[in-house]
Amino acid sequence: MILEELQDDLKCDRAFASSPDVLAKLAAFAMAEYRAGKTEKLDIC
């Protein structure tokens, strides 16, 4: 299970590293939604 999680993390890291423009656009979109009050706090802990 831990190995699978590490492999998934590596896959995500590689995907984001190869497309920084897409990641920047997603981050900007997320921040705009946050500032507009369109987000909800997740209770994940």
mmCIF file of C-alpha atoms in Angstrom:
data_model
loop_
_atom_site.group_PDB
_atom_site.id
_atom_site.type_symbol
_atom_site.label_atom_id
_atom_site.label_comp_id
_atom_site.label_asym_id
_atom_site.label_seq_id
_atom_site.Cartn_x
_atom_site.Cartn_y
_atom_site.Cartn_z
ATOM 1 C CA MET A 1 0.000 0.000 0.000
ATOM 2 C CA ILE A 2 2.735 2.459 0.883
ATOM 3 C CA LEU A 3 4.625 1.571 -2.298
ATOM 4 C CA GLU A 4 1.484 2.242 -4.364
ATOM 5 C CA GLU A 5 1.039 5.645 -2.707
ATOM 6 C CA LEU A 6 4.665 6.546 -3.388
ATOM 7 C CA GLN A 7 4.288 5.507 -7.025
ATOM 8 C CA ASP A 8 1.130 7.624 -7.330
ATOM 9 C CA ASP A 9 2.937 10.598 -5.775
ATOM 10 C CA LEU A 10 5.801 10.185 -8.220
ATOM 11 C CA LYS A 11 3.376 9.988 -11.139
ATOM 12 C CA CYS A 12 1.682 13.217 -10.019
ATOM 13 C CA ASP A 13 5.020 14.946 -9.484
ATOM 14 C CA ARG A 14 6.122 14.032 -12.990
ATOM 15 C CA ALA A 15 2.839 15.163 -14.529
ATOM 16 C CA PHE A 16 2.946 18.537 -12.784
ATOM 17 C CA ALA A 17 6.629 19.041 -13.577
ATOM 18 C CA SER A 18 5.979 18.484 -17.271
ATOM 19 C CA SER A 19 3.104 20.974 -17.385
ATOM 20 C CA PRO A 20 3.800 23.960 -15.107
ATOM 21 C CA ASP A 21 1.555 26.248 -17.185
ATOM 22 C CA VAL A 22 -1.442 23.999 -16.635
ATOM 23 C CA LEU A 23 -0.717 23.794 -12.922
ATOM 24 C CA ALA A 24 -0.421 27.580 -12.691
ATOM 25 C CA LYS A 25 -3.780 27.998 -14.459
ATOM 26 C CA LEU A 26 -5.441 25.486 -12.109
ATOM 27 C CA ALA A 27 -3.990 27.279 -9.099
ATOM 28 C CA ALA A 28 -5.207 30.658 -10.347
ATOM 29 C CA PHE A 29 -8.676 29.219 -10.951
ATOM 30 C CA ALA A 30 -8.752 27.684 -7.471
ATOM 31 C CA MET A 31 -7.687 30.952 -5.836
ATOM 32 C CA ALA A 32 -10.324 32.888 -7.785
ATOM 33 C CA GLU A 33 -12.995 30.470 -6.578
ATOM 34 C CA TYR A 34 -11.692 30.768 -3.012
ATOM 35 C CA ARG A 35 -11.739 34.571 -3.109
ATOM 36 C CA ALA A 36 -15.271 34.504 -4.537
ATOM 37 C CA GLY A 37 -16.430 32.360 -1.625
ATOM 38 C CA LYS A 38 -17.208 29.372 -3.817
ATOM 39 C CA THR A 39 -15.145 26.843 -1.859
ATOM 40 C CA GLU A 40 -15.811 24.715 1.188
ATOM 41 C CA LYS A 41 -13.472 23.688 3.955
ATOM 42 C CA LEU A 42 -12.721 19.953 3.841
ATOM 43 C CA ASP A 43 -12.789 18.027 7.083
ATOM 44 C CA ILE A 44 -10.024 15.557 6.309
ATOM 45 C CA CYS A 45 -8.343 15.276 9.681
#
